[in-house]
């Protein structure tokens, strides 16, 4: 199979390429990424010279370039990871989220329609369902939970999902959609909770916890997400949505304390700061459908995954130090300066 992976230089996309090239060495991978602040080809040095791997620096909003790529490569499958992915940035500047996440998705769908495709897979998020109350642990997101987005980021992802569904129904594009909970693991950009807290703790900086730290996220090790996507693309039913999650709900404050304990740092570094606007309270995925239909189950327990992740950040200090010493400092000052 020839697979276009968009956003392959980002956190989950690069983990997906590394996984799929090991699991299916017969496949050809074309990594399509325009290398925003979140894209980093360093993640893929171990495969960059493989004959079945290619990188194309293309913006998915660039219709001409995307059509040319389809014409040249005639892909069998497109897996769309490319997105603006950080909620806080979407509150700061929503426009680019609509441009990339909605318009970019539409360009890819048009290309699939024009040139033909065996499968278009949209990597979506549980955030399209909005949030669940903290005092109802019996409630979970299923594939039929209504869309109810809270942030410009989740609204843009929800809009993209609706377009994907419409291109299937109206034009017969063979699509699938997956909606996963929060990922963690190697190569995650240090704007997100876990790597940000590891980097700050290591640098002796305060750990900024939004609100009272009691918001709940449902954490999944990134490789488990990658395996689920791979399975959906190969064995999932066209036109279907699959939720992905491992029933691993945790309060933010507990994650932060685990990180500090593992690093041998003091909890005095924790600082409670002004809450995120529109902050979703709780995410919790019901993964019954993907388990029943495709046999998927998460393999990495949180206790092991978080240790592996912290060890990776300690062993790959230069990877994140390069990031936090550059333009990131302006981002950090803007986001956290007056909080
Ligand atoms: P990321 O921000 O780490 O990576 C995004 C990648 O997309 C980067 O390499 C960036 O350069 C690229 N990109 C951005 N705009 C582009 C454009 N216009 N054209 C081409 N490339 C572009 O994001 P991530 O955390 O790896 O998330 C990947 C996908 O998974 C996203 O669609 C996100 O919504 C979804 N998702 C993420 C999580 C999570 O916990 N991180 C959970 C569920 C779903
Ligand atoms: O649920 C899937 C989503 O998970 C993905 O679709 C998004 O792309 C991904 O970024 C993630 O969104 P969150 O907003 O849940 O992730 P983030 O790491 O930004 O925040 C996790 C929680 O930690 C959230 O409740 C906010 C809180 N937080 C975050 C940061 C960056 C803090 O308390 N302090 C922080 O500095």
XYZ file of C-alpha atoms and ligand atoms in Angstrom:
419
model
C 0.000 0.000 0.000
C 1.100 3.540 -0.670
C 0.090 5.686 2.290
C 0.139 9.464 2.538
C 0.542 10.441 6.176
C -0.167 14.150 6.633
C 1.303 15.807 9.722
C 3.875 13.014 9.900
C 6.501 15.288 11.459
C 4.335 15.991 14.509
C 3.938 14.042 17.729
C 1.432 11.318 16.815
C 2.169 11.346 13.073
C 5.867 10.610 13.584
C 5.104 7.887 16.133
C 2.661 6.445 13.585
C 5.258 6.411 10.783
C 7.843 4.744 13.032
C 5.262 2.141 14.071
C 3.859 1.406 10.634
C 7.264 1.114 8.973
C 8.164 -1.570 11.500
C 4.813 -3.358 11.418
C 4.318 -3.203 7.626
C 7.717 -2.852 5.938
C 6.066 -3.659 2.598
C 4.128 -0.364 2.640
C 5.355 2.884 1.122
C 5.034 5.986 3.282
C 4.863 9.572 2.054
C 5.071 12.039 4.899
C 3.316 15.285 3.929
C 3.986 18.105 6.355
C 4.547 21.853 6.044
C 6.674 21.900 9.217
C 4.918 24.403 11.445
C 6.423 25.081 14.877
C 5.125 21.582 15.846
C 6.721 19.660 12.988
C 10.195 18.218 13.532
C 11.967 15.949 11.054
C 14.459 14.972 13.772
C 11.747 12.572 14.976
C 12.227 10.535 11.797
C 16.013 10.383 11.351
C 15.949 6.630 11.924
C 13.836 6.077 8.780
C 14.700 9.066 6.560
C 16.948 7.038 4.264
C 14.691 4.003 3.963
C 13.664 3.321 0.343
C 9.985 3.094 1.321
C 9.916 6.501 3.073
C 9.613 9.907 1.431
C 9.074 13.405 2.808
C 7.145 16.103 0.911
C 7.058 19.607 2.361
C 3.508 20.554 1.457
C 0.843 22.609 3.183
C -2.483 20.727 3.062
C -4.208 24.051 2.364
C -2.242 24.327 -0.903
C -4.686 22.767 -3.356
C -2.348 22.890 -6.340
C 0.492 21.188 -4.490
C -1.824 18.552 -2.993
C -3.370 17.720 -6.405
C 0.111 17.482 -7.967
C 1.169 15.094 -5.217
C -1.867 12.859 -5.816
C -1.208 12.921 -9.547
C 2.453 11.960 -9.079
C 2.041 9.403 -6.295
C -1.411 7.853 -6.804
C -1.776 6.946 -3.108
C -3.996 4.093 -1.916
C -4.613 5.584 1.519
C -4.509 9.042 3.114
C -4.302 9.359 6.897
C -4.808 12.947 7.991
C -2.943 13.831 11.182
C -2.069 17.369 10.018
C -3.652 19.942 12.267
C -3.187 22.821 14.608
C -3.546 20.782 17.780
C -3.161 22.961 20.876
C -6.298 24.267 22.620
C -4.530 27.245 24.264
C -3.197 28.441 20.899
C -6.722 28.180 19.464
C -7.956 30.537 22.181
C -5.095 32.926 21.327
C -5.583 32.766 17.533
C -8.547 30.751 16.194
C -8.151 31.658 12.496
C -5.347 29.291 11.597
C -7.283 26.425 13.213
C -10.137 26.923 10.766
C -7.717 27.280 7.852
C -5.710 24.130 8.526
C -8.159 21.873 10.307
C -11.231 22.665 8.196
C -10.022 24.056 4.856
C -6.985 21.756 4.762
C -9.194 18.734 5.364
C -11.498 19.846 2.559
C -8.573 20.099 0.119
C -7.536 16.538 0.991
C -11.107 15.279 0.568
C -11.401 17.016 -2.809
C -8.152 15.378 -3.907
C -9.433 11.965 -2.805
C -12.634 12.568 -4.733
C -10.835 13.750 -7.859
C -8.112 11.114 -8.038
C -9.805 8.192 -6.264
C -8.654 6.548 -3.059
C -9.121 3.242 -1.263
C -9.397 4.917 2.136
C -9.305 8.395 3.641
C -8.850 8.301 7.408
C -9.466 11.365 9.566
C -7.584 11.475 12.869
C -10.056 13.276 15.086
C -10.398 13.800 18.813
C -12.716 13.098 21.738
C -12.863 16.881 22.230
C -15.539 17.085 19.521
C -17.987 15.675 22.108
C -17.440 18.609 24.496
C -17.044 17.566 28.115
C -18.646 15.395 30.794
C -19.503 16.475 34.352
C -17.008 15.628 37.091
C -19.715 14.143 39.326
C -21.064 11.581 36.815
C -18.354 8.879 36.534
C -20.963 6.631 34.918
C -21.025 8.764 31.727
C -18.697 8.159 28.756
C -18.360 9.403 25.164
C -19.678 6.881 22.653
C -19.670 7.262 18.871
C -23.293 8.465 19.057
C -22.691 11.176 21.678
C -23.728 14.477 20.029
C -21.010 16.839 18.818
C -20.718 19.703 21.299
C -17.369 21.423 20.886
C -16.076 23.932 23.468
C -12.895 25.530 22.071
C -12.020 26.904 18.633
C -9.720 23.869 18.307
C -12.450 21.326 19.002
C -14.954 23.269 16.878
C -12.534 23.121 13.945
C -11.995 19.380 14.437
C -15.756 18.817 14.680
C -16.294 20.818 11.469
C -13.705 18.669 9.715
C -15.452 15.501 10.910
C -18.746 16.763 9.497
C -17.105 17.435 6.132
C -15.566 13.959 6.120
C -18.997 12.423 6.785
C -20.591 14.589 4.089
C -17.988 13.613 1.465
C -18.741 9.988 2.243
C -22.501 10.307 1.990
C -22.680 12.748 -0.903
C -19.707 11.717 -3.032
C -19.028 8.173 -1.846
C -15.467 8.881 -0.642
C -14.467 5.816 1.423
C -13.751 7.370 4.798
C -13.234 6.391 8.407
C -12.881 8.669 11.448
C -11.212 7.940 14.778
C -11.716 9.997 17.940
C -9.027 9.432 20.518
C -8.474 10.692 24.040
C -5.313 12.470 25.289
C -2.060 10.918 24.068
C 1.310 10.958 25.799
C 4.722 9.566 24.886
C 7.948 10.468 23.043
C 8.167 13.482 20.683
C 5.245 15.400 22.195
C 5.758 19.147 21.873
C 6.398 20.737 25.296
C 3.342 22.991 25.092
C 1.165 20.032 26.174
C 0.645 19.122 29.840
C 3.007 16.167 30.340
C 6.116 17.317 28.420
C 5.662 20.906 29.638
C 5.656 19.751 33.262
C 8.682 17.467 32.716
C 10.665 20.263 31.031
C 9.754 22.854 33.692
C 10.538 20.489 36.564
C 13.901 19.639 35.026
C 14.688 23.330 34.584
C 13.568 24.185 38.140
C 10.695 26.325 36.834
C 7.197 26.530 38.330
C 4.602 24.026 37.118
C 1.500 26.006 36.038
C -1.657 24.018 36.863
C -4.848 25.551 35.456
C -7.695 26.217 37.919
C -7.773 23.740 40.790
C -6.126 20.907 38.829
C -9.210 18.693 39.179
C -10.071 18.520 35.455
C -9.961 14.963 34.179
C -8.300 13.641 31.023
C -8.290 10.046 29.745
C -4.659 9.222 28.897
C -3.491 6.769 26.238
C 0.094 5.850 25.326
C 0.733 7.120 21.799
C 1.736 3.736 20.354
C -1.634 2.289 21.371
C -3.325 5.105 19.421
C -1.111 4.367 16.394
C -1.984 0.661 16.500
C -5.682 1.485 16.649
C -5.477 3.792 13.615
C -3.532 1.165 11.671
C -6.199 -1.406 12.473
C -9.072 0.903 11.487
C -7.426 1.723 8.163
C -6.864 -1.964 7.331
C -9.936 -3.600 8.873
C -12.397 -0.866 9.857
C -15.688 -0.434 8.045
C -16.012 2.417 5.562
C -18.238 5.239 6.793
C -17.716 4.378 10.456
C -16.477 6.370 13.445
C -14.338 4.622 16.085
C -13.615 6.008 19.557
C -10.161 5.162 20.942
C -9.322 5.219 24.642
C -8.096 3.009 27.446
C -10.278 3.896 30.480
C -7.441 5.751 32.136
C -8.952 8.874 33.666
C -6.772 11.072 35.831
C -6.982 14.480 37.467
C -4.360 16.885 36.068
C -2.938 17.535 39.535
C -2.285 13.818 40.053
C -0.333 13.611 36.779
C 1.767 16.599 37.831
C 2.504 15.012 41.219
C 3.515 11.707 39.574
C 5.944 13.578 37.307
C 7.489 15.449 40.244
C 7.803 12.268 42.304
C 9.399 10.332 39.442
C 11.907 13.149 38.870
C 12.617 13.477 42.601
C 11.457 17.123 42.647
C 9.476 19.021 45.262
C 5.729 19.687 45.020
C 6.584 23.272 46.000
C 7.176 23.818 42.277
C 3.413 23.553 41.635
C 1.672 26.868 41.015
C -2.097 27.077 40.508
C -2.771 29.647 37.781
C -5.770 31.266 36.112
C -7.972 28.652 34.434
C -8.138 28.054 30.674
C -11.156 29.856 29.131
C -13.984 27.379 28.444
C -11.919 24.616 30.084
C -13.493 21.186 29.482
C -14.059 19.397 32.781
C -13.760 15.726 31.959
C -13.103 13.500 28.945
C -13.786 9.769 29.097
C -13.974 7.431 26.124
C -16.064 4.292 25.842
C -13.903 2.110 23.559
C -16.400 -0.795 23.397
C -16.969 -0.518 19.631
C -13.336 -0.742 18.508
C -12.788 -3.579 20.966
C -15.841 -5.552 19.834
C -15.458 -4.960 16.087
C -11.679 -4.888 15.618
C -10.360 -6.560 18.780
C -8.301 -3.502 19.781
C -7.210 -3.099 23.386
C -4.582 -0.776 24.863
C -1.316 -2.538 25.698
C 0.609 0.006 27.788
C -0.549 0.628 31.356
C -0.254 4.248 32.489
C 2.252 3.400 35.244
C 4.633 1.935 32.635
C 3.882 4.459 29.901
C 4.569 7.503 32.060
C 7.866 6.018 33.257
C 8.899 5.271 29.654
C 7.889 8.791 28.637
C 9.776 10.537 31.439
C 12.849 8.402 30.706
C 12.599 9.355 27.011
C 12.563 13.078 27.867
C 15.538 12.630 30.199
C 17.479 10.651 27.567
C 16.599 13.095 24.778
C 17.167 16.372 26.551
C 18.566 18.117 23.486
C 15.355 17.369 21.546
C 13.207 19.501 23.881
C 15.911 21.916 25.019
C 16.300 23.037 21.394
C 12.600 23.802 21.404
C 12.258 25.534 24.766
C 15.305 27.740 24.186
C 13.975 29.231 20.918
C 10.771 30.979 19.783
C 8.945 28.912 22.429
C 10.099 31.466 25.030
C 7.879 34.119 23.423
C 4.988 31.654 23.382
C 5.570 30.827 27.040
C 5.726 34.482 28.079
C 2.502 35.205 26.166
C 0.605 32.238 27.630
C 1.919 32.169 31.165
C 3.454 35.619 31.758
C 0.457 37.305 33.368
C -1.421 34.253 34.499
P 1.154 18.111 16.530
O 0.778 19.536 16.709
O 2.245 17.527 17.336
O 1.525 17.853 14.990
C 0.811 18.401 13.939
C 1.634 18.247 12.664
O 0.852 18.754 11.571
C 2.952 19.009 12.669
O 3.984 18.210 12.147
C 2.685 20.193 11.748
O 3.843 20.662 11.080
C 1.680 19.579 10.784
N 0.829 20.596 10.140
C 0.141 21.592 10.763
N -0.499 22.342 9.848
C -0.233 21.787 8.639
C -0.607 22.111 7.307
N -1.399 23.167 7.039
N -0.139 21.348 6.300
C 0.679 20.300 6.550
N 1.075 19.964 7.776
C 0.618 20.699 8.808
O -0.202 17.312 16.724
P -0.449 15.843 17.362
O -0.625 15.976 18.813
O 0.529 14.911 16.791
O -1.901 15.536 16.747
C -2.031 14.900 15.487
C -3.512 14.748 15.169
O -4.122 13.949 16.175
C -4.285 16.056 15.139
O -5.204 16.001 14.075
C -4.994 16.104 16.486
O -6.189 16.827 16.372
C -5.252 14.635 16.711
N -5.333 14.197 18.130
C -4.346 14.524 19.016
C -4.404 14.035 20.329
C -3.329 14.359 21.339
O -3.481 14.021 22.503
N -2.221 14.982 20.949
C -5.470 13.217 20.713
C -6.483 12.911 19.772
C -6.385 13.398 18.485
O -8.419 14.800 24.213
C -7.625 14.878 23.064
C -6.933 16.211 22.988
O -5.948 16.219 24.012
C -6.317 16.486 21.628
O -7.341 16.580 20.657
C -5.490 17.769 21.641
O -4.826 17.924 20.402
C -4.473 17.676 22.750
O -3.740 18.884 22.837
C -5.146 17.376 24.085
O -5.946 18.503 24.532
P -5.944 19.001 26.061
O -6.346 20.405 26.089
O -6.662 18.035 26.924
O -4.345 18.823 26.368
P -3.293 19.753 27.151
O -2.049 18.927 27.272
O -3.195 21.101 26.573
O -3.951 19.870 28.587
C -4.280 18.739 29.361
C -4.921 19.238 30.650
O -3.922 19.900 31.437
C -6.032 20.249 30.433
O -7.050 20.041 31.391
C -5.367 21.592 30.682
C -4.293 21.261 31.701
N -3.049 22.086 31.630
C -2.411 22.151 30.445
C -1.260 22.903 30.316
C -0.542 23.015 28.989
C -2.563 22.716 32.763
O -3.137 22.607 33.867
N -1.416 23.450 32.643
C -0.753 23.595 31.459
O 0.271 24.324 31.423
